[in-house]
Amino acid sequence: MNKFYITTPIYYVNDKPHIGHAYTTIAADVIARWHRLKGEDVFFLTGTDEHGEKVETSAKKAGKLPKEFVDNIVGAYKYIWEKLNIKYDYFIRTSDSSHVKVVSEIIKKIAENGDIYKGYYEGWYCVSDESFWTELQLVDGKCPSCGREVKKVKEETYFFKLSKYQNKLIDFYNKNQKFLSPNFRSKEIINRVNDGLKDVSITRTTVKWAVPFPLDGSHYVYVWVDALCNYISAINWPHGPEFKEYWPADIHLIGKEINWFHSVIWPAMLFSAGIEPPKMVFAHGWWTVDGKKMSKSLDNFVDPILMVDKYSTDAFRYSLIREMPLGDDGDFSEKAIVSRLNNELVAELGNLINRVLTMAERFEGKIEGEAELDQKLNIGKIDSLMEDVDTFNALNEIFVFIKATNKYISEKEPWRLQGRELSNVLYNLLEASRIISILVYPFMPNTGAKIANQLGIEVGTIDDCTFREWTSKVKKGELLFKKFIQ
Ligand SMILES: [Zn+2]
């Protein structure tokens, strides 16, 4: 049996979940569900990043110990994933003692390999992003990532010899063309690595809510190093059967702002520790909201729970995936959700299933015929798009089939037919609907299950996406989607 291991980034507990988090996690869920429908042994990991200065400060403000504080808010993430119908296999928390132990062990391995040394760090630090920047990287003296004030820091620190891995990384990228995905983003990383790598600071002395640095009691592990290790601590590196089974990960799905950490620092750490790197790091784009960048000052972070309550889980999942190719940037607007809900989900998909079930219920007699609509289904293309992590075009291709099925109805005009001719058209429509229930399931699990239920069947697998004999008895239920009227 093929294994398939996919991860989201672990989300920072101090941030309020917004559509950026929702998008990454929904996309990962869609991909994981597709692979499950292919009969693969899937492991889908998500979780929370819980250490660092911001959490320490927030906990203090709330009059709580950091651990108490994070225990209280981690539930917000679990709740939202439940609302979005995210079926993860494991939820990792970086404050778990098993994770802390793994971070410590990896650092010892890297040190044994001679890749850690003590020195002084001088530079600029953004508290909000927990990122160090050099003088050159600052934009107008401010953080290049978020635009906030940065503070000058000089402290004793331990460095990881990232510079040592420059050639090895370039060689690895050349041999593993899919590692830097999507392809158009790979150039930027390769150019920066070719320009030369600086060793990176991996410890701090001022932040205490962190993993203790195993080589020196006065230091703590830099939160980013700690966070990256979640991908192997969750599967019990080094001796756990899960690690042996699932590693290397097939896809680390991330947002492009953390691409450097995942595409450069992480594989270099793994090389040093003698662990194989993941097969692919896929960096997706950013969302704007109504044409504007999401920011604290505009207070335009969209709450996914409000969207789900207003438009339904499936309409929200569908809209996010249908709005932009996974690698590109895109714009989020409620207007777009309403338009997709009314014009695509209600008018194309919902209406199709409703018409097919109405006709099938009225028909008395055996439904049988010759496959004709199968010509319009390109399951090989859809699957290869999904294998390429192209959820956007795969969903478009599924809707090509849905549209073709609607067109088949208007061409055949089944309301004018009877007997064997009508039976033949119904056979094609029911088989198409059965296959549609499977194809939409990873994107809209509730909808896929509802269609299957009304057809009197269970949701099948990707292998079941071929026309065969129709044997079940339909029972029309409630409409799949309701038009949203403002
Ligand atoms: Zn910043």
Tab-separated table of C-alpha atoms and ligand atoms in Angstrom:
chain	number	residue	atom	x	y	z
A	1	MET	CA	0.000	0.000	0.000
A	2	ASN	CA	1.306	3.466	-0.913
A	3	LYS	CA	1.850	5.817	2.005
A	4	PHE	CA	1.166	9.548	1.765
A	5	TYR	CA	2.343	12.023	4.383
A	6	ILE	CA	1.160	15.638	4.131
A	7	THR	CA	1.625	18.479	6.609
A	8	THR	CA	0.422	22.037	7.163
A	9	PRO	CA	2.618	24.502	9.003
A	10	ILE	CA	1.978	24.500	12.723
A	11	TYR	CA	0.062	27.675	13.485
A	12	TYR	CA	1.113	30.233	15.996
A	13	VAL	CA	-1.242	30.043	19.002
A	14	ASN	CA	-1.000	33.752	19.543
A	15	ASP	CA	-2.586	34.507	16.149
A	16	LYS	CA	-6.315	34.518	15.623
A	17	PRO	CA	-7.189	31.971	12.887
A	18	HIS	CA	-8.032	33.723	9.596
A	19	ILE	CA	-8.590	32.741	5.954
A	20	GLY	CA	-4.850	32.316	5.394
A	21	HIS	CA	-4.748	29.512	7.959
A	22	ALA	CA	-8.049	28.130	6.715
A	23	TYR	CA	-6.850	28.054	3.111
A	24	THR	CA	-3.663	26.088	3.782
A	25	THR	CA	-5.480	23.594	5.955
A	26	ILE	CA	-8.438	23.135	3.590
A	27	ALA	CA	-6.072	22.591	0.638
A	28	ALA	CA	-4.119	19.997	2.642
A	29	ASP	CA	-7.376	18.299	3.658
A	30	VAL	CA	-8.565	18.155	0.035
A	31	ILE	CA	-5.275	16.569	-1.049
A	32	ALA	CA	-5.269	14.133	1.891
A	33	ARG	CA	-8.868	13.076	1.177
A	34	TRP	CA	-8.065	12.525	-2.498
A	35	HIS	CA	-5.200	10.222	-1.589
A	36	ARG	CA	-7.414	8.353	0.893
A	37	LEU	CA	-9.936	7.808	-1.939
A	38	LYS	CA	-7.080	6.251	-3.883
A	39	GLY	CA	-6.707	3.703	-1.112
A	40	GLU	CA	-3.411	5.105	0.172
A	41	ASP	CA	-2.231	4.996	3.756
A	42	VAL	CA	-2.503	8.727	4.515
A	43	PHE	CA	-1.050	10.629	7.445
A	44	PHE	CA	-2.214	14.244	7.628
A	45	LEU	CA	-0.521	16.397	10.246
A	46	THR	CA	-1.415	19.816	11.582
A	47	GLY	CA	-0.873	21.502	14.937
A	48	THR	CA	0.221	24.543	16.868
A	49	ASP	CA	3.451	26.422	17.415
A	50	GLU	CA	3.368	27.397	21.081
A	51	HIS	CA	6.752	28.721	22.167
A	52	GLY	CA	8.301	32.173	21.924
A	53	GLU	CA	8.400	35.691	23.201
A	54	LYS	CA	4.936	36.775	22.058
A	55	VAL	CA	3.245	33.897	23.878
A	56	GLU	CA	5.332	34.594	26.960
A	57	THR	CA	4.224	38.235	26.894
A	58	SER	CA	0.566	37.465	26.220
A	59	ALA	CA	0.495	34.894	29.020
A	60	LYS	CA	1.973	37.406	31.439
A	61	LYS	CA	-0.643	39.962	30.432
A	62	ALA	CA	-3.386	37.405	31.056
A	63	GLY	CA	-1.873	36.581	34.453
A	64	LYS	CA	-1.204	32.969	33.443
A	65	LEU	CA	1.731	30.636	33.077
A	66	PRO	CA	2.615	30.138	29.389
A	67	LYS	CA	1.532	26.487	29.421
A	68	GLU	CA	-1.817	27.329	31.046
A	69	PHE	CA	-2.274	30.101	28.520
A	70	VAL	CA	-1.643	27.925	25.440
A	71	ASP	CA	-3.755	25.063	26.795
A	72	ASN	CA	-6.637	27.501	26.867
A	73	ILE	CA	-6.356	28.765	23.319
A	74	VAL	CA	-5.258	25.684	21.412
A	75	GLY	CA	-8.912	24.653	21.496
A	76	ALA	CA	-9.773	27.552	19.184
A	77	TYR	CA	-7.752	25.899	16.427
A	78	LYS	CA	-9.237	22.466	17.030
A	79	TYR	CA	-12.713	23.988	16.971
A	80	ILE	CA	-12.196	25.773	13.681
A	81	TRP	CA	-10.812	22.631	12.003
A	82	GLU	CA	-13.900	20.782	13.127
A	83	LYS	CA	-16.122	23.517	11.643
A	84	LEU	CA	-14.207	23.311	8.357
A	85	ASN	CA	-14.473	19.502	8.317
A	86	ILE	CA	-10.703	18.999	8.427
A	87	LYS	CA	-9.867	15.344	8.925
A	88	TYR	CA	-6.324	15.397	10.266
A	89	ASP	CA	-4.667	12.274	11.662
A	90	TYR	CA	-2.616	13.955	14.359
A	91	PHE	CA	-2.478	17.347	16.053
A	92	ILE	CA	1.020	18.227	17.227
A	93	ARG	CA	1.696	20.834	19.902
A	94	THR	CA	5.268	22.094	20.342
A	95	SER	CA	4.733	22.229	24.100
A	96	ASP	CA	4.242	18.424	24.140
A	97	SER	CA	7.063	16.848	26.123
A	98	SER	CA	7.617	14.246	23.389
A	99	HIS	CA	8.224	17.053	20.888
A	100	VAL	CA	10.577	18.924	23.221
A	101	LYS	CA	12.636	15.754	23.596
A	102	VAL	CA	12.955	15.311	19.827
A	103	VAL	CA	14.128	18.929	19.336
A	104	SER	CA	16.808	18.329	21.920
A	105	GLU	CA	17.926	15.074	20.279
A	106	ILE	CA	18.151	16.619	16.817
A	107	ILE	CA	20.297	19.434	18.132
A	108	LYS	CA	22.614	16.920	19.747
A	109	LYS	CA	22.908	15.073	16.411
A	110	ILE	CA	23.696	18.305	14.563
A	111	ALA	CA	26.285	19.187	17.203
A	112	GLU	CA	27.874	15.729	16.946
A	113	ASN	CA	28.307	16.424	13.272
A	114	GLY	CA	30.297	19.562	14.124
A	115	ASP	CA	27.690	21.986	12.807
A	116	ILE	CA	27.027	24.093	15.913
A	117	TYR	CA	29.367	26.753	17.344
A	118	LYS	CA	29.141	29.647	19.786
A	119	GLY	CA	29.424	33.281	18.778
A	120	TYR	CA	27.755	36.648	18.968
A	121	TYR	CA	24.675	37.686	17.161
A	122	GLU	CA	24.205	41.304	16.235
A	123	GLY	CA	21.248	42.471	14.266
A	124	TRP	CA	17.634	43.480	14.275
A	125	TYR	CA	14.789	41.517	15.735
A	126	CYS	CA	11.074	41.699	14.977
A	127	VAL	CA	9.152	40.590	18.054
A	128	SER	CA	5.956	40.094	16.092
A	129	ASP	CA	7.453	37.671	13.552
A	130	GLU	CA	10.145	36.367	15.910
A	131	SER	CA	12.602	36.913	13.081
A	132	PHE	CA	16.137	38.272	12.990
A	133	TRP	CA	17.067	40.618	10.177
A	134	THR	CA	20.331	42.091	9.013
A	135	GLU	CA	20.747	45.827	8.493
A	136	LEU	CA	20.517	45.270	4.730
A	137	GLN	CA	17.233	43.397	4.907
A	138	LEU	CA	15.354	46.170	6.722
A	139	VAL	CA	12.936	48.271	4.702
A	140	ASP	CA	13.003	51.933	5.816
A	141	GLY	CA	14.447	50.728	9.096
A	142	LYS	CA	11.448	48.473	9.706
A	143	CYS	CA	10.701	44.743	9.528
A	144	PRO	CA	10.673	43.664	5.840
A	145	SER	CA	7.972	41.091	6.569
A	146	CYS	CA	5.371	43.013	8.571
A	147	GLY	CA	6.567	46.630	8.521
A	148	ARG	CA	6.680	46.907	12.302
A	149	GLU	CA	9.430	48.461	14.417
A	150	VAL	CA	12.455	46.231	14.991
A	151	LYS	CA	14.837	46.286	17.928
A	152	LYS	CA	18.613	46.064	17.915
A	153	VAL	CA	19.948	42.980	19.609
A	154	LYS	CA	23.425	41.805	20.484
A	155	GLU	CA	23.685	38.580	22.345
A	156	GLU	CA	25.693	35.449	22.784
A	157	THR	CA	24.227	32.772	20.590
A	158	TYR	CA	24.902	29.416	19.027
A	159	PHE	CA	25.063	29.189	15.254
A	160	PHE	CA	24.146	26.415	12.869
A	161	LYS	CA	26.638	26.073	9.991
A	162	LEU	CA	24.141	26.635	7.214
A	163	SER	CA	26.945	27.894	4.931
A	164	LYS	CA	28.432	24.398	4.842
A	165	TYR	CA	25.359	23.085	2.993
A	166	GLN	CA	25.242	25.471	0.043
A	167	ASN	CA	26.540	23.018	-2.570
A	168	LYS	CA	24.678	20.083	-1.112
A	169	LEU	CA	21.395	22.018	-1.277
A	170	ILE	CA	21.929	23.093	-4.895
A	171	ASP	CA	22.795	19.535	-5.805
A	172	PHE	CA	19.683	18.297	-4.005
A	173	TYR	CA	17.408	20.827	-5.786
A	174	ASN	CA	18.843	19.753	-9.148
A	175	LYS	CA	18.243	16.083	-8.461
A	176	ASN	CA	14.776	16.609	-6.974
A	177	GLN	CA	12.983	18.971	-9.313
A	178	LYS	CA	9.696	18.798	-7.429
A	179	PHE	CA	11.186	19.684	-4.053
A	180	LEU	CA	10.841	23.427	-4.664
A	181	SER	CA	7.210	23.780	-5.698
A	182	PRO	CA	5.530	25.425	-7.451
A	183	ASN	CA	8.251	25.542	-10.055
A	184	PHE	CA	8.012	29.297	-10.701
A	185	ARG	CA	9.019	30.012	-7.105
A	186	SER	CA	12.136	27.799	-7.220
A	187	LYS	CA	14.363	30.318	-9.050
A	188	GLU	CA	14.201	32.817	-6.204
A	189	ILE	CA	15.376	30.228	-3.664
A	190	ILE	CA	18.081	28.811	-5.931
A	191	ASN	CA	19.448	32.297	-6.684
A	192	ARG	CA	19.612	33.202	-3.009
A	193	VAL	CA	21.348	29.938	-2.120
A	194	ASN	CA	23.811	30.458	-4.991
A	195	ASP	CA	24.561	33.943	-3.651
A	196	GLY	CA	25.948	32.270	-0.529
A	197	LEU	CA	24.518	31.184	2.791
A	198	LYS	CA	25.200	32.734	6.170
A	199	ASP	CA	25.240	30.639	9.316
A	200	VAL	CA	22.070	31.106	11.330
A	201	SER	CA	21.542	31.854	14.974
A	202	ILE	CA	19.626	29.007	16.609
A	203	THR	CA	19.484	30.008	20.284
A	204	ARG	CA	18.373	32.917	22.415
A	205	THR	CA	19.056	33.749	26.029
A	206	THR	CA	16.209	36.156	26.772
A	207	VAL	CA	13.166	34.042	25.920
A	208	LYS	CA	12.496	31.366	28.518
A	209	TRP	CA	9.266	29.922	27.117
A	210	ALA	CA	11.177	27.725	24.681
A	211	VAL	CA	12.964	24.390	24.421
A	212	PRO	CA	16.085	24.389	26.651
A	213	PHE	CA	19.234	24.220	24.520
A	214	PRO	CA	20.807	20.842	25.350
A	215	LEU	CA	24.417	22.040	25.028
A	216	ASP	CA	24.247	25.086	27.302
A	217	GLY	CA	21.882	25.701	30.210
A	218	SER	CA	21.733	29.459	29.715
A	219	HIS	CA	20.363	29.180	26.161
A	220	TYR	CA	16.999	28.315	24.646
A	221	VAL	CA	16.250	27.010	21.166
A	222	TYR	CA	15.164	29.611	18.638
A	223	VAL	CA	11.442	29.059	18.046
A	224	TRP	CA	11.822	28.408	14.308
A	225	VAL	CA	14.206	25.516	14.807
A	226	ASP	CA	11.831	24.115	17.382
A	227	ALA	CA	8.827	24.503	15.050
A	228	LEU	CA	10.438	22.809	12.036
A	229	CYS	CA	11.162	19.690	14.084
A	230	ASN	CA	7.418	19.033	14.490
A	231	TYR	CA	7.311	17.225	11.155
A	232	ILE	CA	9.414	14.408	12.529
A	233	SER	CA	8.550	14.583	16.227
A	234	ALA	CA	4.897	13.964	15.336
A	235	ILE	CA	5.833	10.612	13.823
A	236	ASN	CA	8.200	9.690	16.639
A	237	TRP	CA	11.632	10.115	15.125
A	238	PRO	CA	14.013	8.305	15.353
A	239	HIS	CA	12.717	4.885	16.424
A	240	GLY	CA	8.933	5.083	16.095
A	241	PRO	CA	7.253	2.778	13.571
A	242	GLU	CA	5.381	5.853	12.253
A	243	PHE	CA	8.651	7.517	11.313
A	244	LYS	CA	9.813	4.412	9.469
A	245	GLU	CA	6.485	4.191	7.707
A	246	TYR	CA	5.763	7.793	6.713
A	247	TRP	CA	9.067	9.671	6.420
A	248	PRO	CA	10.094	11.361	4.166
A	249	ALA	CA	6.987	13.533	4.021
A	250	ASP	CA	5.433	13.725	0.566
A	251	ILE	CA	4.327	17.370	0.895
A	252	HIS	CA	4.990	20.186	3.337
A	253	LEU	CA	2.246	22.621	2.322
A	254	ILE	CA	3.116	26.145	3.477
A	255	GLY	CA	2.550	29.836	2.742
A	256	LYS	CA	5.297	31.534	0.755
A	257	GLU	CA	6.384	33.744	3.686
A	258	ILE	CA	7.988	30.730	5.375
A	259	ASN	CA	9.471	29.203	2.237
A	260	TRP	CA	13.105	30.001	3.158
A	261	PHE	CA	12.864	28.156	6.464
A	262	HIS	CA	11.305	25.108	4.827
A	263	SER	CA	13.236	24.977	1.565
A	264	VAL	CA	16.694	25.906	2.830
A	265	ILE	CA	17.175	25.745	6.602
A	266	TRP	CA	15.076	22.630	7.204
A	267	PRO	CA	16.725	20.346	4.588
A	268	ALA	CA	20.166	21.587	5.734
A	269	MET	CA	19.317	20.671	9.348
A	270	LEU	CA	18.136	17.278	8.160
A	271	PHE	CA	21.314	16.701	6.112
A	272	SER	CA	23.331	17.502	9.212
A	273	ALA	CA	21.296	15.147	11.400
A	274	GLY	CA	21.553	12.385	8.789
A	275	ILE	CA	17.848	12.405	7.942
A	276	GLU	CA	16.423	12.395	4.420
A	277	PRO	CA	14.659	15.682	3.453
A	278	PRO	CA	10.945	15.740	2.542
A	279	LYS	CA	9.985	15.121	-1.086
A	280	MET	CA	8.269	18.436	-1.701
A	281	VAL	CA	7.818	21.850	-0.127
A	282	PHE	CA	4.863	23.538	-1.783
A	283	ALA	CA	4.587	27.277	-1.081
A	284	HIS	CA	1.175	28.737	-1.824
A	285	GLY	CA	0.355	32.400	-2.389
A	286	TRP	CA	-1.231	35.089	-0.275
A	287	TRP	CA	-4.756	36.388	0.029
A	288	THR	CA	-5.829	39.963	-0.130
A	289	VAL	CA	-9.285	40.852	1.156
A	290	ASP	CA	-11.442	42.970	-1.156
A	291	GLY	CA	-8.243	43.994	-2.932
A	292	LYS	CA	-6.374	45.004	0.228
A	293	LYS	CA	-3.553	43.348	2.139
A	294	MET	CA	-4.683	41.763	5.412
A	295	SER	CA	-3.395	43.902	8.244
A	296	LYS	CA	-3.965	44.732	11.864
A	297	SER	CA	-4.508	48.411	11.109
A	298	LEU	CA	-7.269	47.679	8.574
A	299	ASP	CA	-8.661	45.011	10.882
A	300	ASN	CA	-9.733	43.047	7.795
A	301	PHE	CA	-8.840	39.523	8.893
A	302	VAL	CA	-11.719	37.340	7.785
A	303	ASP	CA	-13.005	34.953	10.444
A	304	PRO	CA	-13.578	31.566	8.756
A	305	ILE	CA	-16.209	30.613	11.336
A	306	LEU	CA	-18.408	33.543	10.320
A	307	MET	CA	-18.087	32.497	6.667
A	308	VAL	CA	-19.035	28.901	7.462
A	309	ASP	CA	-22.047	29.972	9.523
A	310	LYS	CA	-23.222	32.248	6.739
A	311	TYR	CA	-22.545	30.185	3.591
A	312	SER	CA	-21.907	26.587	4.829
A	313	THR	CA	-18.666	24.690	5.232
A	314	ASP	CA	-18.720	23.275	1.721
A	315	ALA	CA	-19.455	26.573	-0.043
A	316	PHE	CA	-16.550	28.161	1.833
A	317	ARG	CA	-14.141	25.273	1.093
A	318	TYR	CA	-15.218	25.266	-2.551
A	319	SER	CA	-14.843	29.028	-2.991
A	320	LEU	CA	-11.337	29.161	-1.561
A	321	ILE	CA	-10.065	26.340	-3.772
A	322	ARG	CA	-11.905	27.570	-6.889
A	323	GLU	CA	-10.733	31.166	-6.495
A	324	MET	CA	-7.049	30.801	-7.358
A	325	PRO	CA	-4.381	28.293	-8.399
A	326	LEU	CA	-2.666	26.981	-5.256
A	327	GLY	CA	0.662	28.690	-6.002
A	328	ASP	CA	-0.713	32.120	-6.962
A	329	ASP	CA	-1.913	35.093	-4.948
A	330	GLY	CA	-5.627	35.743	-4.892
A	331	ASP	CA	-8.308	38.037	-3.641
A	332	PHE	CA	-10.987	37.047	-1.162
A	333	SER	CA	-14.417	38.638	-1.203
A	334	GLU	CA	-17.824	37.609	0.064
A	335	LYS	CA	-19.238	38.736	-3.257
A	336	ALA	CA	-17.208	36.003	-4.939
A	337	ILE	CA	-18.503	33.373	-2.479
A	338	VAL	CA	-22.113	34.414	-3.103
A	339	SER	CA	-21.603	34.351	-6.842
A	340	ARG	CA	-19.980	30.900	-6.781
A	341	LEU	CA	-22.618	29.550	-4.419
A	342	ASN	CA	-25.516	30.801	-6.546
A	343	ASN	CA	-24.088	30.304	-10.044
A	344	GLU	CA	-21.992	27.188	-9.641
A	345	LEU	CA	-23.089	25.186	-6.612
A	346	VAL	CA	-26.823	25.892	-6.834
A	347	ALA	CA	-27.269	26.331	-10.600
A	348	GLU	CA	-24.800	23.742	-11.889
A	349	LEU	CA	-24.211	21.035	-9.278
A	350	GLY	CA	-27.306	21.234	-7.047
A	351	ASN	CA	-29.686	21.650	-9.938
A	352	LEU	CA	-28.162	18.732	-11.845
A	353	ILE	CA	-28.507	16.295	-8.965
A	354	ASN	CA	-32.024	17.491	-8.217
A	355	ARG	CA	-33.165	17.009	-11.829
A	356	VAL	CA	-31.566	13.585	-12.150
A	357	LEU	CA	-33.119	12.334	-8.911
A	358	THR	CA	-36.563	13.713	-9.783
A	359	MET	CA	-36.576	11.885	-13.127
A	360	ALA	CA	-35.110	8.685	-11.705
A	361	GLU	CA	-37.712	8.559	-8.936
A	362	ARG	CA	-40.546	8.847	-11.430
A	363	PHE	CA	-39.246	6.134	-13.693
A	364	GLU	CA	-40.708	2.719	-13.112
A	365	GLY	CA	-38.722	-0.132	-14.510
A	366	LYS	CA	-35.128	-1.201	-14.728
A	367	ILE	CA	-32.543	1.469	-15.383
A	368	GLU	CA	-29.962	0.203	-17.850
A	369	GLY	CA	-28.158	1.366	-20.939
A	370	GLU	CA	-24.935	2.014	-22.794
A	371	ALA	CA	-22.313	4.361	-21.423
A	372	GLU	CA	-22.171	7.593	-23.461
A	373	LEU	CA	-21.329	10.284	-20.927
A	374	ASP	CA	-18.105	8.507	-19.980
A	375	GLN	CA	-16.593	10.179	-23.049
A	376	LYS	CA	-16.809	13.485	-21.192
A	377	LEU	CA	-14.976	12.280	-18.102
A	378	ASN	CA	-11.200	12.506	-17.993
A	379	ILE	CA	-10.405	10.854	-14.681
A	380	GLY	CA	-6.748	10.353	-15.626
A	381	LYS	CA	-6.333	14.091	-16.125
A	382	ILE	CA	-8.063	14.951	-12.835
A	383	ASP	CA	-5.897	12.488	-10.940
A	384	SER	CA	-2.674	13.695	-12.496
A	385	LEU	CA	-3.611	17.301	-11.628
A	386	MET	CA	-4.220	16.220	-8.034
A	387	GLU	CA	-0.869	14.398	-8.005
A	388	ASP	CA	0.700	17.687	-9.113
A	389	VAL	CA	-1.018	19.460	-6.160
A	390	ASP	CA	-3.086	21.453	-8.685
A	391	THR	CA	-6.344	21.462	-6.751
A	392	PHE	CA	-7.583	24.488	-8.692
A	393	ASN	CA	-7.423	22.926	-12.148
A	394	ALA	CA	-8.573	19.546	-10.857
A	395	LEU	CA	-11.724	21.171	-9.476
A	396	ASN	CA	-12.223	23.032	-12.767
A	397	GLU	CA	-11.915	19.732	-14.630
A	398	ILE	CA	-14.507	18.132	-12.332
A	399	PHE	CA	-16.855	20.980	-13.196
A	400	VAL	CA	-16.193	20.421	-16.887
A	401	PHE	CA	-17.761	16.998	-16.357
A	402	ILE	CA	-20.650	18.458	-14.320
A	403	LYS	CA	-21.357	20.974	-17.093
A	404	ALA	CA	-21.151	18.241	-19.739
A	405	THR	CA	-23.715	16.228	-17.776
A	406	ASN	CA	-26.082	19.223	-17.660
A	407	LYS	CA	-25.590	19.695	-21.383
A	408	TYR	CA	-26.396	16.020	-21.965
A	409	ILE	CA	-29.795	16.604	-20.343
A	410	SER	CA	-30.623	19.589	-22.530
A	411	GLU	CA	-29.524	17.724	-25.658
A	412	LYS	CA	-31.350	14.477	-24.902
A	413	GLU	CA	-34.506	16.151	-23.593
A	414	PRO	CA	-35.432	13.137	-21.463
A	415	TRP	CA	-38.869	14.630	-20.699
A	416	ARG	CA	-39.787	13.765	-24.301
A	417	LEU	CA	-38.529	10.190	-23.997
A	418	GLN	CA	-39.901	6.957	-22.630
A	419	GLY	CA	-39.140	3.255	-22.351
A	420	ARG	CA	-35.669	2.087	-23.321
A	421	GLU	CA	-34.529	5.467	-24.603
A	422	LEU	CA	-35.413	7.141	-21.334
A	423	SER	CA	-33.856	4.286	-19.357
A	424	ASN	CA	-30.612	4.742	-21.296
A	425	VAL	CA	-30.445	8.483	-20.567
A	426	LEU	CA	-31.236	7.927	-16.886
A	427	TYR	CA	-28.585	5.236	-16.692
A	428	ASN	CA	-25.962	7.706	-17.964
A	429	LEU	CA	-27.152	10.468	-15.651
A	430	LEU	CA	-27.173	8.279	-12.555
A	431	GLU	CA	-23.738	6.857	-13.256
A	432	ALA	CA	-22.410	10.368	-13.880
A	433	SER	CA	-23.990	11.524	-10.592
A	434	ARG	CA	-22.447	8.595	-8.721
A	435	ILE	CA	-19.011	9.492	-10.071
A	436	ILE	CA	-19.589	13.179	-9.275
A	437	SER	CA	-20.338	12.245	-5.656
A	438	ILE	CA	-16.842	10.714	-5.463
A	439	LEU	CA	-15.037	13.515	-7.299
A	440	VAL	CA	-16.484	16.363	-5.235
A	441	TYR	CA	-16.079	14.517	-1.929
A	442	PRO	CA	-12.479	15.624	-1.149
A	443	PHE	CA	-13.424	19.255	-1.846
A	444	MET	CA	-16.905	19.183	-0.281
A	445	PRO	CA	-17.195	16.123	1.968
A	446	ASN	CA	-20.745	16.881	3.159
A	447	THR	CA	-21.998	17.380	-0.380
A	448	GLY	CA	-20.308	14.258	-1.731
A	449	ALA	CA	-21.843	12.213	1.084
A	450	LYS	CA	-25.297	13.775	0.567
A	451	ILE	CA	-25.303	12.998	-3.164
A	452	ALA	CA	-24.245	9.412	-2.500
A	453	ASN	CA	-26.912	9.075	0.159
A	454	GLN	CA	-29.682	10.290	-2.168
A	455	LEU	CA	-28.458	7.892	-4.834
A	456	GLY	CA	-28.780	5.119	-2.254
A	457	ILE	CA	-25.068	4.290	-2.248
A	458	GLU	CA	-21.893	4.917	-0.245
A	459	VAL	CA	-19.207	7.322	-1.470
A	460	GLY	CA	-16.910	5.163	-3.606
A	461	THR	CA	-13.185	5.324	-4.355
A	462	ILE	CA	-11.266	6.737	-7.340
A	463	ASP	CA	-11.261	3.204	-8.781
A	464	ASP	CA	-15.057	3.371	-8.840
A	465	CYS	CA	-15.004	6.334	-11.247
A	466	THR	CA	-15.911	4.256	-14.305
A	467	PHE	CA	-19.359	3.565	-15.744
A	468	ARG	CA	-20.776	0.208	-14.675
A	469	GLU	CA	-24.148	-1.367	-13.982
A	470	TRP	CA	-26.712	0.789	-12.128
A	471	THR	CA	-28.249	-1.253	-9.306
A	472	SER	CA	-29.345	1.019	-6.513
A	473	LYS	CA	-32.639	2.721	-5.693
A	474	VAL	CA	-32.645	6.526	-5.377
A	475	LYS	CA	-34.426	8.546	-2.709
A	476	LYS	CA	-34.434	12.249	-3.291
A	477	GLY	CA	-33.686	14.347	-0.195
A	478	GLU	CA	-33.264	18.008	0.575
A	479	LEU	CA	-31.601	20.324	-1.947
A	480	LEU	CA	-27.810	20.296	-1.807
A	481	PHE	CA	-27.438	24.092	-1.761
A	482	LYS	CA	-29.754	27.023	-1.214
A	483	LYS	CA	-29.453	30.252	-3.119
A	484	PHE	CA	-28.022	33.041	-0.977
A	485	ILE	CA	-30.119	36.189	-1.226
A	486	GLN	CA	-28.608	39.376	0.184
B	1	ZN	ZN	7.845	41.731	11.501
